[in-house]
Amino acid sequence: MVVFRIAGMSCGGCARRVTAALRGAEPGAEVQVDLQRREVTVTGAADADRLARALRDAGYPGERLPD
């Protein structure tokens, strides 16, 4: 499980773009978005660095939170 805080994620459209970027980087991952906390949790065989790059490339750089 990897958790990111994404300061620039503020609406449903942002959540959809973030989810698409993460699933593009890790197709089998389960992605859960918490807009109120501006956090996204990725569960599955996910490489945190690859996910972080996908978020950056999509325009939503995230801060990885400790496990």
PDB file of N, CA and C in Angstrom:
ATOM      1  N   MET A   1       0.852  -1.180   0.000  1.00  0.00           N
ATOM      2  CA  MET A   1       0.000   0.000   0.000  1.00  0.00           C
ATOM      3  C   MET A   1       0.896   1.241   0.000  1.00  0.00           C
ATOM      4  N   VAL A   2       0.540   2.197  -0.845  1.00  0.00           N
ATOM      5  CA  VAL A   2       1.260   3.464  -0.938  1.00  0.00           C
ATOM      6  C   VAL A   2       0.229   4.581  -0.814  1.00  0.00           C
ATOM      7  N   VAL A   3       0.545   5.592  -0.007  1.00  0.00           N
ATOM      8  CA  VAL A   3      -0.368   6.721   0.195  1.00  0.00           C
ATOM      9  C   VAL A   3       0.351   8.010  -0.194  1.00  0.00           C
ATOM     10  N   PHE A   4      -0.341   8.835  -0.983  1.00  0.00           N
ATOM     11  CA  PHE A   4       0.180  10.132  -1.388  1.00  0.00           C
ATOM     12  C   PHE A   4      -0.774  11.220  -0.946  1.00  0.00           C
ATOM     13  N   ARG A   5      -0.218  12.357  -0.523  1.00  0.00           N
ATOM     14  CA  ARG A   5      -1.010  13.564  -0.293  1.00  0.00           C
ATOM     15  C   ARG A   5      -0.783  14.432  -1.527  1.00  0.00           C
ATOM     16  N   ILE A   6      -1.883  14.867  -2.142  1.00  0.00           N
ATOM     17  CA  ILE A   6      -1.806  15.618  -3.388  1.00  0.00           C
ATOM     18  C   ILE A   6      -2.507  16.957  -3.176  1.00  0.00           C
ATOM     19  N   ALA A   7      -1.722  17.986  -2.920  1.00  0.00           N
ATOM     20  CA  ALA A   7      -2.275  19.300  -2.585  1.00  0.00           C
ATOM     21  C   ALA A   7      -3.146  19.864  -3.703  1.00  0.00           C
ATOM     22  N   GLY A   8      -2.812  19.592  -4.960  1.00  0.00           N
ATOM     23  CA  GLY A   8      -3.549  20.163  -6.076  1.00  0.00           C
ATOM     24  C   GLY A   8      -4.818  19.426  -6.465  1.00  0.00           C
ATOM     25  N   MET A   9      -5.179  18.391  -5.743  1.00  0.00           N
ATOM     26  CA  MET A   9      -6.365  17.587  -6.058  1.00  0.00           C
ATOM     27  C   MET A   9      -7.546  18.127  -5.248  1.00  0.00           C
ATOM     28  N   SER A  10      -8.494  18.780  -5.947  1.00  0.00           N
ATOM     29  CA  SER A  10      -9.553  19.442  -5.196  1.00  0.00           C
ATOM     30  C   SER A  10     -10.974  19.149  -5.683  1.00  0.00           C
ATOM     31  N   CYS A  11     -11.122  18.369  -6.766  1.00  0.00           N
ATOM     32  CA  CYS A  11     -12.474  18.138  -7.282  1.00  0.00           C
ATOM     33  C   CYS A  11     -12.569  16.733  -7.874  1.00  0.00           C
ATOM     34  N   GLY A  12     -13.764  16.368  -8.288  1.00  0.00           N
ATOM     35  CA  GLY A  12     -13.982  15.057  -8.875  1.00  0.00           C
ATOM     36  C   GLY A  12     -13.194  14.848 -10.160  1.00  0.00           C
ATOM     37  N   GLY A  13     -13.049  15.904 -10.956  1.00  0.00           N
ATOM     38  CA  GLY A  13     -12.256  15.800 -12.180  1.00  0.00           C
ATOM     39  C   GLY A  13     -10.805  15.500 -11.873  1.00  0.00           C
ATOM     40  N   CYS A  14     -10.275  16.170 -10.852  1.00  0.00           N
ATOM     41  CA  CYS A  14      -8.900  15.911 -10.416  1.00  0.00           C
ATOM     42  C   CYS A  14      -8.766  14.453  -9.972  1.00  0.00           C
ATOM     43  N   ALA A  15      -9.728  13.992  -9.206  1.00  0.00           N
ATOM     44  CA  ALA A  15      -9.689  12.616  -8.700  1.00  0.00           C
ATOM     45  C   ALA A  15      -9.705  11.621  -9.856  1.00  0.00           C
ATOM     46  N   ARG A  16     -10.493  11.887 -10.879  1.00  0.00           N
ATOM     47  CA  ARG A  16     -10.533  10.987 -12.045  1.00  0.00           C
ATOM     48  C   ARG A  16      -9.205  10.979 -12.785  1.00  0.00           C
ATOM     49  N   ARG A  17      -8.586  12.155 -12.956  1.00  0.00           N
ATOM     50  CA  ARG A  17      -7.294  12.225 -13.648  1.00  0.00           C
ATOM     51  C   ARG A  17      -6.194  11.543 -12.838  1.00  0.00           C
ATOM     52  N   VAL A  18      -6.197  11.741 -11.528  1.00  0.00           N
ATOM     53  CA  VAL A  18      -5.216  11.085 -10.662  1.00  0.00           C
ATOM     54  C   VAL A  18      -5.398   9.569 -10.735  1.00  0.00           C
ATOM     55  N   THR A  19      -6.631   9.110 -10.637  1.00  0.00           N
ATOM     56  CA  THR A  19      -6.912   7.674 -10.702  1.00  0.00           C
ATOM     57  C   THR A  19      -6.456   7.089 -12.031  1.00  0.00           C
ATOM     58  N   ALA A  20      -6.748   7.769 -13.120  1.00  0.00           N
ATOM     59  CA  ALA A  20      -6.345   7.287 -14.444  1.00  0.00           C
ATOM     60  C   ALA A  20      -4.829   7.221 -14.569  1.00  0.00           C
ATOM     61  N   ALA A  21      -4.138   8.230 -14.051  1.00  0.00           N
ATOM     62  CA  ALA A  21      -2.673   8.235 -14.117  1.00  0.00           C
ATOM     63  C   ALA A  21      -2.088   7.068 -13.331  1.00  0.00           C
ATOM     64  N   LEU A  22      -2.623   6.822 -12.144  1.00  0.00           N
ATOM     65  CA  LEU A  22      -2.109   5.737 -11.309  1.00  0.00           C
ATOM     66  C   LEU A  22      -2.417   4.378 -11.913  1.00  0.00           C
ATOM     67  N   ARG A  23      -3.609   4.214 -12.450  1.00  0.00           N
ATOM     68  CA  ARG A  23      -3.962   2.932 -13.078  1.00  0.00           C
ATOM     69  C   ARG A  23      -3.182   2.726 -14.371  1.00  0.00           C
ATOM     70  N   GLY A  24      -2.801   3.810 -15.033  1.00  0.00           N
ATOM     71  CA  GLY A  24      -1.955   3.698 -16.206  1.00  0.00           C
ATOM     72  C   GLY A  24      -0.570   3.182 -15.855  1.00  0.00           C
ATOM     73  N   ALA A  25      -0.070   3.595 -14.694  1.00  0.00           N
ATOM     74  CA  ALA A  25       1.251   3.160 -14.234  1.00  0.00           C
ATOM     75  C   ALA A  25       1.202   1.759 -13.632  1.00  0.00           C
ATOM     76  N   GLU A  26       0.076   1.406 -13.045  1.00  0.00           N
ATOM     77  CA  GLU A  26      -0.074   0.112 -12.367  1.00  0.00           C
ATOM     78  C   GLU A  26      -1.489  -0.396 -12.621  1.00  0.00           C
ATOM     79  N   PRO A  27      -1.727  -1.037 -13.769  1.00  0.00           N
ATOM     80  CA  PRO A  27      -3.095  -1.412 -14.182  1.00  0.00           C
ATOM     81  C   PRO A  27      -3.877  -2.255 -13.173  1.00  0.00           C
ATOM     82  N   GLY A  28      -3.231  -3.094 -12.415  1.00  0.00           N
ATOM     83  CA  GLY A  28      -3.953  -3.952 -11.483  1.00  0.00           C
ATOM     84  C   GLY A  28      -4.188  -3.346 -10.115  1.00  0.00           C
ATOM     85  N   ALA A  29      -3.752  -2.112  -9.921  1.00  0.00           N
ATOM     86  CA  ALA A  29      -3.833  -1.490  -8.599  1.00  0.00           C
ATOM     87  C   ALA A  29      -5.254  -1.032  -8.276  1.00  0.00           C
ATOM     88  N   GLU A  30      -5.571  -1.074  -7.002  1.00  0.00           N
ATOM     89  CA  GLU A  30      -6.821  -0.503  -6.500  1.00  0.00           C
ATOM     90  C   GLU A  30      -6.497   0.901  -6.000  1.00  0.00           C
ATOM     91  N   VAL A  31      -7.247   1.893  -6.468  1.00  0.00           N
ATOM     92  CA  VAL A  31      -6.994   3.290  -6.121  1.00  0.00           C
ATOM     93  C   VAL A  31      -8.190   3.834  -5.351  1.00  0.00           C
ATOM     94  N   GLN A  32      -7.922   4.405  -4.186  1.00  0.00           N
ATOM     95  CA  GLN A  32      -8.973   5.028  -3.377  1.00  0.00           C
ATOM     96  C   GLN A  32      -8.598   6.485  -3.152  1.00  0.00           C
ATOM     97  N   VAL A  33      -9.528   7.379  -3.445  1.00  0.00           N
ATOM     98  CA  VAL A  33      -9.288   8.816  -3.329  1.00  0.00           C
ATOM     99  C   VAL A  33     -10.116   9.384  -2.179  1.00  0.00           C
ATOM    100  N   ASP A  34      -9.470  10.193  -1.348  1.00  0.00           N
ATOM    101  CA  ASP A  34     -10.150  10.922  -0.286  1.00  0.00           C
ATOM    102  C   ASP A  34      -9.955  12.410  -0.588  1.00  0.00           C
ATOM    103  N   LEU A  35     -10.953  13.017  -1.238  1.00  0.00           N
ATOM    104  CA  LEU A  35     -10.824  14.420  -1.642  1.00  0.00           C
ATOM    105  C   LEU A  35     -10.720  15.357  -0.447  1.00  0.00           C
ATOM    106  N   GLN A  36     -11.444  15.084   0.604  1.00  0.00           N
ATOM    107  CA  GLN A  36     -11.426  15.962   1.769  1.00  0.00           C
ATOM    108  C   GLN A  36     -10.019  16.050   2.362  1.00  0.00           C
ATOM    109  N   ARG A  37      -9.342  14.913   2.453  1.00  0.00           N
ATOM    110  CA  ARG A  37      -7.977  14.891   3.001  1.00  0.00           C
ATOM    111  C   ARG A  37      -6.926  15.112   1.930  1.00  0.00           C
ATOM    112  N   ARG A  38      -7.380  15.100   0.648  1.00  0.00           N
ATOM    113  CA  ARG A  38      -6.479  15.225  -0.499  1.00  0.00           C
ATOM    114  C   ARG A  38      -5.411  14.141  -0.480  1.00  0.00           C
ATOM    115  N   GLU A  39      -5.880  12.932  -0.262  1.00  0.00           N
ATOM    116  CA  GLU A  39      -5.003  11.768  -0.226  1.00  0.00           C
ATOM    117  C   GLU A  39      -5.505  10.694  -1.176  1.00  0.00           C
ATOM    118  N   VAL A  40      -4.561   9.934  -1.681  1.00  0.00           N
ATOM    119  CA  VAL A  40      -4.888   8.802  -2.538  1.00  0.00           C
ATOM    120  C   VAL A  40      -4.101   7.597  -2.038  1.00  0.00           C
ATOM    121  N   THR A  41      -4.791   6.458  -1.939  1.00  0.00           N
ATOM    122  CA  THR A  41      -4.183   5.215  -1.480  1.00  0.00           C
ATOM    123  C   THR A  41      -4.187   4.230  -2.640  1.00  0.00           C
ATOM    124  N   VAL A  42      -3.022   3.638  -2.894  1.00  0.00           N
ATOM    125  CA  VAL A  42      -2.884   2.664  -3.970  1.00  0.00           C
ATOM    126  C   VAL A  42      -2.532   1.331  -3.336  1.00  0.00           C
ATOM    127  N   THR A  43      -3.360   0.326  -3.591  1.00  0.00           N
ATOM    128  CA  THR A  43      -3.161  -1.008  -3.049  1.00  0.00           C
ATOM    129  C   THR A  43      -2.894  -1.959  -4.198  1.00  0.00           C
ATOM    130  N   GLY A  44      -1.957  -2.841  -3.989  1.00  0.00           N
ATOM    131  CA  GLY A  44      -1.587  -3.807  -5.020  1.00  0.00           C
ATOM    132  C   GLY A  44      -0.079  -3.821  -5.171  1.00  0.00           C
ATOM    133  N   ALA A  45       0.382  -4.493  -6.187  1.00  0.00           N
ATOM    134  CA  ALA A  45       1.815  -4.581  -6.446  1.00  0.00           C
ATOM    135  C   ALA A  45       2.267  -3.288  -7.099  1.00  0.00           C
ATOM    136  N   ALA A  46       2.431  -2.253  -6.307  1.00  0.00           N
ATOM    137  CA  ALA A  46       2.730  -0.932  -6.838  1.00  0.00           C
ATOM    138  C   ALA A  46       4.147  -0.497  -6.491  1.00  0.00           C
ATOM    139  N   ASP A  47       4.845   0.046  -7.480  1.00  0.00           N
ATOM    140  CA  ASP A  47       6.165   0.627  -7.277  1.00  0.00           C
ATOM    141  C   ASP A  47       5.971   2.117  -6.985  1.00  0.00           C
ATOM    142  N   ALA A  48       6.327   2.547  -5.776  1.00  0.00           N
ATOM    143  CA  ALA A  48       6.055   3.915  -5.333  1.00  0.00           C
ATOM    144  C   ALA A  48       6.712   4.953  -6.243  1.00  0.00           C
ATOM    145  N   ASP A  49       7.916   4.707  -6.711  1.00  0.00           N
ATOM    146  CA  ASP A  49       8.588   5.672  -7.579  1.00  0.00           C
ATOM    147  C   ASP A  49       7.872   5.813  -8.916  1.00  0.00           C
ATOM    148  N   ARG A  50       7.421   4.706  -9.471  1.00  0.00           N
ATOM    149  CA  ARG A  50       6.686   4.739 -10.737  1.00  0.00           C
ATOM    150  C   ARG A  50       5.370   5.494 -10.564  1.00  0.00           C
ATOM    151  N   LEU A  51       4.689   5.262  -9.447  1.00  0.00           N
ATOM    152  CA  LEU A  51       3.432   5.961  -9.173  1.00  0.00           C
ATOM    153  C   LEU A  51       3.666   7.464  -9.014  1.00  0.00           C
ATOM    154  N   ALA A  52       4.725   7.823  -8.301  1.00  0.00           N
ATOM    155  CA  ALA A  52       5.044   9.243  -8.101  1.00  0.00           C
ATOM    156  C   ALA A  52       5.332   9.920  -9.441  1.00  0.00           C
ATOM    157  N   ARG A  53       6.057   9.240 -10.334  1.00  0.00           N
ATOM    158  CA  ARG A  53       6.324   9.795 -11.664  1.00  0.00           C
ATOM    159  C   ARG A  53       5.030   9.980 -12.453  1.00  0.00           C
ATOM    160  N   ALA A  54       4.136   9.003 -12.365  1.00  0.00           N
ATOM    161  CA  ALA A  54       2.856   9.093 -13.068  1.00  0.00           C
ATOM    162  C   ALA A  54       2.049  10.291 -12.570  1.00  0.00           C
ATOM    163  N   LEU A  55       2.053  10.517 -11.270  1.00  0.00           N
ATOM    164  CA  LEU A  55       1.348  11.670 -10.712  1.00  0.00           C
ATOM    165  C   LEU A  55       1.971  12.973 -11.192  1.00  0.00           C
ATOM    166  N   ARG A  56       3.294  13.058 -11.155  1.00  0.00           N
ATOM    167  CA  ARG A  56       3.996  14.263 -11.625  1.00  0.00           C
ATOM    168  C   ARG A  56       3.690  14.533 -13.097  1.00  0.00           C
ATOM    169  N   ASP A  57       3.772  13.473 -13.905  1.00  0.00           N
ATOM    170  CA  ASP A  57       3.516  13.616 -15.343  1.00  0.00           C
ATOM    171  C   ASP A  57       2.091  14.073 -15.627  1.00  0.00           C
ATOM    172  N   ALA A  58       1.155  13.718 -14.759  1.00  0.00           N
ATOM    173  CA  ALA A  58      -0.247  14.106 -14.924  1.00  0.00           C
ATOM    174  C   ALA A  58      -0.525  15.509 -14.363  1.00  0.00           C
ATOM    175  N   GLY A  59       0.499  16.121 -13.759  1.00  0.00           N
ATOM    176  CA  GLY A  59       0.332  17.470 -13.208  1.00  0.00           C
ATOM    177  C   GLY A  59      -0.132  17.500 -11.769  1.00  0.00           C
ATOM    178  N   TYR A  60      -0.019  16.373 -11.080  1.00  0.00           N
ATOM    179  CA  TYR A  60      -0.450  16.268  -9.685  1.00  0.00           C
ATOM    180  C   TYR A  60       0.668  15.693  -8.822  1.00  0.00           C
ATOM    181  N   PRO A  61       1.757  16.439  -8.630  1.00  0.00           N
ATOM    182  CA  PRO A  61       2.839  15.898  -7.803  1.00  0.00           C
ATOM    183  C   PRO A  61       2.334  15.634  -6.385  1.00  0.00           C
ATOM    184  N   GLY A  62       2.731  14.493  -5.853  1.00  0.00           N
ATOM    185  CA  GLY A  62       2.251  14.106  -4.531  1.00  0.00           C
ATOM    186  C   GLY A  62       3.384  13.855  -3.564  1.00  0.00           C
ATOM    187  N   GLU A  63       3.083  14.037  -2.306  1.00  0.00           N
ATOM    188  CA  GLU A  63       4.019  13.743  -1.230  1.00  0.00           C
ATOM    189  C   GLU A  63       3.675  12.358  -0.701  1.00  0.00           C
ATOM    190  N   ARG A  64       4.640  11.455  -0.759  1.00  0.00           N
ATOM    191  CA  ARG A  64       4.389  10.107  -0.235  1.00  0.00           C
ATOM    192  C   ARG A  64       4.352  10.159   1.281  1.00  0.00           C
ATOM    193  N   LEU A  65       3.304   9.584   1.849  1.00  0.00           N
ATOM    194  CA  LEU A  65       3.164   9.545   3.302  1.00  0.00           C
ATOM    195  C   LEU A  65       3.761   8.241   3.831  1.00  0.00           C
ATOM    196  N   PRO A  66       4.259   8.254   5.050  1.00  0.00           N
ATOM    197  CA  PRO A  66       4.844   7.044   5.627  1.00  0.00           C
ATOM    198  C   PRO A  66       3.802   5.926   5.755  1.00  0.00           C
ATOM    199  N   ASP A  67       4.276   4.711   5.656  1.00  0.00           N
ATOM    200  CA  ASP A  67       3.390   3.542   5.794  1.00  0.00           C
ATOM    201  C   ASP A  67       2.807   3.436   7.181  1.00  0.00           C
TER     202      ASP A  67
END
